[in-house]
Amino acid sequence: MIDSIPTVICSDSPGIDDEEANGKPRPNMYLAAAKAMGRKPAECLVFERSYTAAKAARAAGMRVVVVTNDAAKFQNLATGTVPSLTDFDAMIWKLIPANSTE
């Protein structure tokens, strides 16, 4: 799954400083990540596990997929949920073309 995502930025990625990374529920880290990729927040898709982190990503204006077995908890916050990252389908999210063999 991770191979189908063009860019992955984590809290310890270059260009994301500790203050931004530890700022949840503020959207700073997410906005810095979008800037580091040269993307608008609305063009980004975030994977998170916690309500606070998902809320911060949404506050940044990003789509959020929450990795959880409790989808109901996130129904008004997340763009979508998956029980594990292996259940994420990049074609559904149009990250790779439908005719791709990935």
GROMACS .gro file of C-alpha atoms in nm:
model
  102
    1MET     CA    1   0.000   0.000   0.000
    2ILE     CA    2   0.270   0.249   0.094
    3ASP     CA    3   0.427   0.210  -0.251
    4SER     CA    4   0.114   0.358  -0.409
    5ILE     CA    5   0.148   0.682  -0.211
    6PRO     CA    6   0.376   0.929  -0.390
    7THR     CA    7   0.509   1.110  -0.079
    8VAL     CA    8   0.507   1.012   0.286
    9ILE     CA    9   0.588   1.268   0.555
   10CYS     CA   10   0.604   1.178   0.923
   11SER     CA   11   0.667   1.389   1.232
   12ASP     CA   12   1.041   1.313   1.209
   13SER     CA   13   1.071   1.392   0.837
   14PRO     CA   14   1.311   1.664   0.717
   15GLY     CA   15   1.146   2.005   0.718
   16ILE     CA   16   0.914   1.925   1.010
   17ASP     CA   17   1.053   2.066   1.334
   18ASP     CA   18   0.977   1.939   1.683
   19GLU     CA   19   0.746   2.228   1.769
   20GLU     CA   20   0.531   2.160   1.464
   21ALA     CA   21   0.538   1.783   1.515
   22ASN     CA   22   0.428   1.806   1.876
   23GLY     CA   23   0.159   2.065   1.817
   24LYS     CA   24  -0.146   1.841   1.788
   25PRO     CA   25  -0.432   1.927   1.798
   26ARG     CA   26  -0.306   2.237   1.618
   27PRO     CA   27  -0.275   2.187   1.241
   28ASN     CA   28   0.084   2.322   1.221
   29MET     CA   29   0.254   1.990   1.143
   30TYR     CA   30   0.009   1.912   0.865
   31LEU     CA   31   0.041   2.256   0.710
   32ALA     CA   32   0.422   2.228   0.726
   33ALA     CA   33   0.404   1.886   0.557
   34ALA     CA   34   0.188   2.024   0.275
   35LYS     CA   35   0.429   2.313   0.230
   36ALA     CA   36   0.729   2.074   0.228
   37MET     CA   37   0.564   1.879  -0.054
   38GLY     CA   38   0.465   2.193  -0.244
   39ARG     CA   39   0.097   2.098  -0.214
   40LYS     CA   40  -0.221   2.266  -0.099
   41PRO     CA   41  -0.372   2.107   0.213
   42ALA     CA   42  -0.680   1.997   0.018
   43GLU     CA   43  -0.452   1.789  -0.207
   44CYS     CA   44  -0.320   1.587   0.088
   45LEU     CA   45  -0.443   1.262   0.237
   46VAL     CA   46  -0.350   1.196   0.600
   47PHE     CA   47  -0.349   0.864   0.785
   48GLU     CA   48  -0.398   0.887   1.160
   49ARG     CA   49  -0.500   0.666   1.452
   50SER     CA   50  -0.622   0.911   1.713
   51TYR     CA   51  -0.915   1.150   1.733
   52THR     CA   52  -0.690   1.443   1.830
   53ALA     CA   53  -0.456   1.387   1.536
   54ALA     CA   54  -0.744   1.342   1.290
   55LYS     CA   55  -0.901   1.662   1.420
   56ALA     CA   56  -0.576   1.852   1.365
   57ALA     CA   57  -0.543   1.720   1.009
   58ARG     CA   58  -0.902   1.819   0.931
   59ALA     CA   59  -0.835   2.164   1.080
   60ALA     CA   60  -0.552   2.192   0.827
   61GLY     CA   61  -0.807   2.129   0.550
   62MET     CA   62  -0.686   1.779   0.462
   63ARG     CA   63  -0.868   1.454   0.392
   64VAL     CA   64  -0.817   1.206   0.675
   65VAL     CA   65  -0.827   0.829   0.678
   66VAL     CA   66  -0.839   0.700   1.034
   67VAL     CA   67  -0.695   0.357   1.102
   68THR     CA   68  -0.938   0.218   1.358
   69ASN     CA   69  -1.178  -0.061   1.443
   70ASP     CA   70  -1.420   0.199   1.582
   71ALA     CA   71  -1.543   0.374   1.266
   72ALA     CA   72  -1.851   0.516   1.442
   73LYS     CA   73  -1.630   0.727   1.670
   74PHE     CA   74  -1.485   0.906   1.366
   75GLN     CA   75  -1.789   0.925   1.135
   76ASN     CA   76  -1.829   1.303   1.165
   77LEU     CA   77  -1.456   1.372   1.146
   78ALA     CA   78  -1.280   1.132   0.912
   79THR     CA   79  -1.308   1.128   0.537
   80GLY     CA   80  -1.290   0.752   0.572
   81THR     CA   81  -1.177   0.473   0.802
   82VAL     CA   82  -0.995   0.143   0.758
   83PRO     CA   83  -0.927  -0.126   1.018
   84SER     CA   84  -0.561  -0.147   0.906
   85LEU     CA   85  -0.336   0.014   0.646
   86THR     CA   86  -0.343  -0.309   0.448
   87ASP     CA   87  -0.717  -0.249   0.394
   88PHE     CA   88  -0.657   0.089   0.228
   89ASP     CA   89  -0.734   0.084  -0.145
   90ALA     CA   90  -0.540   0.357  -0.327
   91MET     CA   91  -0.758   0.317  -0.638
   92ILE     CA   92  -1.072   0.413  -0.446
   93TRP     CA   93  -0.899   0.732  -0.334
   94LYS     CA   94  -0.775   0.794  -0.690
   95LEU     CA   95  -0.412   0.791  -0.584
   96ILE     CA   96  -0.333   0.549  -0.865
   97PRO     CA   97  -0.519   0.503  -1.194
   98ALA     CA   98  -0.793   0.240  -1.201
   99ASN     CA   99  -0.614   0.056  -1.483
  100SER     CA  100  -0.288   0.029  -1.287
  101THR     CA  101  -0.141  -0.309  -1.202
  102GLU     CA  102  -0.013  -0.192  -0.860
   0.00000   0.00000   0.00000
